[in-house]
mmCIF file of C-alpha atoms in Angstrom:
data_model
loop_
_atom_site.group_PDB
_atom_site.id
_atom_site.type_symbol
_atom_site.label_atom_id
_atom_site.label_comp_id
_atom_site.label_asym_id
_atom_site.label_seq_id
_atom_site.Cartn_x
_atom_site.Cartn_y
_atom_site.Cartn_z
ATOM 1 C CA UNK A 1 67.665 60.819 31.063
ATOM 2 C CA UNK A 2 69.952 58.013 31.011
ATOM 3 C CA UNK A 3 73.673 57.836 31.698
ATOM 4 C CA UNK A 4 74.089 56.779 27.790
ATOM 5 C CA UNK A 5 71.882 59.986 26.968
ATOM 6 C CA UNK A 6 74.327 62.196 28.793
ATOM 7 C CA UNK A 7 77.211 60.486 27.310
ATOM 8 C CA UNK A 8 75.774 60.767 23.795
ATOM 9 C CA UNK A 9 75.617 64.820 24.136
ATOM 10 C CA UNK A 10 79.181 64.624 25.606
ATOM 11 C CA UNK A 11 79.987 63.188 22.837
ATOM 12 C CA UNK A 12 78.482 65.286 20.001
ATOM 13 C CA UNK A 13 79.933 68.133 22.165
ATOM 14 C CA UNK A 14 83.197 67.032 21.922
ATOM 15 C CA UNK A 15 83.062 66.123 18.123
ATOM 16 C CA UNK A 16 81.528 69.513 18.030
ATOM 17 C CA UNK A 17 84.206 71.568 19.853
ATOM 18 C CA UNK A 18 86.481 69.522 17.334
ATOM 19 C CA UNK A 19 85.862 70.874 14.176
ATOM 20 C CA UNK A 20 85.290 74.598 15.671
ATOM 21 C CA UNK A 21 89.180 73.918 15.909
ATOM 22 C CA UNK A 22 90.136 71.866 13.004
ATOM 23 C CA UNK A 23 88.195 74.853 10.644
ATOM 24 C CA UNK A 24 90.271 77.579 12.510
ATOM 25 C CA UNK A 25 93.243 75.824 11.648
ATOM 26 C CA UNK A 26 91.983 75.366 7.871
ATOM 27 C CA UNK A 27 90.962 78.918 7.470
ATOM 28 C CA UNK A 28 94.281 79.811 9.179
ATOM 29 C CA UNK A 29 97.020 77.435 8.457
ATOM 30 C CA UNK A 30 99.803 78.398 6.446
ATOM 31 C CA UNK A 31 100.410 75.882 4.264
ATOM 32 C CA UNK A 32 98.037 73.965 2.051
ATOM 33 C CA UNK A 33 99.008 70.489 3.216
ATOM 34 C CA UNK A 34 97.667 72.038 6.215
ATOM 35 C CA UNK A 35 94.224 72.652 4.894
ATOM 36 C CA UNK A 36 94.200 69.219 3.091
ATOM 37 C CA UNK A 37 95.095 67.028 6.350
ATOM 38 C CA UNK A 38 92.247 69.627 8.131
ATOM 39 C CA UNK A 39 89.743 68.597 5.570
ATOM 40 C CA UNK A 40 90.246 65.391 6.231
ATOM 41 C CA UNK A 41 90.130 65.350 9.928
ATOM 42 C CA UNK A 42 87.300 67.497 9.351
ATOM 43 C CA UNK A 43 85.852 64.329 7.071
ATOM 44 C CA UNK A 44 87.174 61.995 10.084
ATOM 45 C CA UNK A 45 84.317 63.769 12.538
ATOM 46 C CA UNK A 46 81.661 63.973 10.424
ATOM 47 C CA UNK A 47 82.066 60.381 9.804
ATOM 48 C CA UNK A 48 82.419 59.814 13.484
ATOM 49 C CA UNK A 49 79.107 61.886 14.435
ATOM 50 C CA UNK A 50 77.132 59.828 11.887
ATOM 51 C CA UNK A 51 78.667 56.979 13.703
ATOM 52 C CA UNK A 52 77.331 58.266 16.968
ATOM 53 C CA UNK A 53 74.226 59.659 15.818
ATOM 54 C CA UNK A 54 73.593 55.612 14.325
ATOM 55 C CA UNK A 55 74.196 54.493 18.255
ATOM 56 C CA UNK A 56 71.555 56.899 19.877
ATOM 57 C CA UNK A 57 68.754 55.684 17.102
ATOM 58 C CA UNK A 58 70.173 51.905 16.999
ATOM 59 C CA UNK A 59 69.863 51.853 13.043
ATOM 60 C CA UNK A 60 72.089 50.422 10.808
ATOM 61 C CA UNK A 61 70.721 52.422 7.957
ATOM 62 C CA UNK A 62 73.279 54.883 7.932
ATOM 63 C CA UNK A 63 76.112 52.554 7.523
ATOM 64 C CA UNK A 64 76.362 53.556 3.752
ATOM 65 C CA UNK A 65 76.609 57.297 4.266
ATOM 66 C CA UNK A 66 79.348 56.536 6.776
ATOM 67 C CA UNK A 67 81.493 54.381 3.866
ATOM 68 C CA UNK A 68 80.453 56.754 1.522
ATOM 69 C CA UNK A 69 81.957 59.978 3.590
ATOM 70 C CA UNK A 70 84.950 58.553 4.557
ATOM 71 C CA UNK A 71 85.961 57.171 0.801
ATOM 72 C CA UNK A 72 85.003 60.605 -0.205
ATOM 73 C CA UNK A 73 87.033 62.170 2.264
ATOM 74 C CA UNK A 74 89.731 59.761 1.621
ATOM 75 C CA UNK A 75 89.703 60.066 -2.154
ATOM 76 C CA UNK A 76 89.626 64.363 -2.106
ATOM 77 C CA UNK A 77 92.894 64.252 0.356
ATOM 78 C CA UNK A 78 94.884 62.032 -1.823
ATOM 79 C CA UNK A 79 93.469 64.064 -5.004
ATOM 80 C CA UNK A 80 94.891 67.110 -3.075
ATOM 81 C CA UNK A 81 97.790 66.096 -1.958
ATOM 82 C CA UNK A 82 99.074 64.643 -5.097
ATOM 83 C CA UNK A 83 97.915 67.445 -6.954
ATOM 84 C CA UNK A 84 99.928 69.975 -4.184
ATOM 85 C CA UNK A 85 102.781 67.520 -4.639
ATOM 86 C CA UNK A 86 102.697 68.220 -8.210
ATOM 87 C CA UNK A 87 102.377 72.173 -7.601
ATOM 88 C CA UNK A 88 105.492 72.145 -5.471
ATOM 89 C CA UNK A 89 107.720 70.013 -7.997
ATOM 90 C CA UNK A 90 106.541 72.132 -10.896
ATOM 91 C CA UNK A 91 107.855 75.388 -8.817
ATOM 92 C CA UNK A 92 111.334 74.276 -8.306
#
């Protein structure tokens, strides 16, 4: 193995050990602009493993599941969040 190859599972570790938290913190937060900015972390690392996971094989292939993530991810917090902005202006 390779220093990159050892760096590589480091990494996917880390990212790993990184959403164990960020879903701990969505199943437990207490509010729900909580759980919308964890989704979107959460959205944040899966776009970063694909990024590293594209590294180890050296393909460029997954470059449009990468945009295609994060505009997801970016699209579903602002839905959320203006629609929780909404919720809390309707209650008072």
């Amino acid at each position: 193995m390779t220093v990159l190859d050892y760096v590589y599972a480091a990494t996917f570790t880390m990212l790993g050990v990184g959403v164990l938290f960020v879903l701990y913190r969505l199943v437990r937060g207490p509010s729900v602009l909580d759980r919308i900015v964890c989704l979107n972390t959460i959205s944040v690392l899966v776009v970063s493993a694909i990024v590293v996971e594209a590294a180890v094989r050296g393909d460029t292939a997954y470059v449009g599941l990468m945009v295609t993530v994060a505009l997801l991810g970016f699209v579903g917090t602002l839905t959320a969040a203006r629609f929780a902005e909404r919720r809390a202006h309707d209650r008072g």
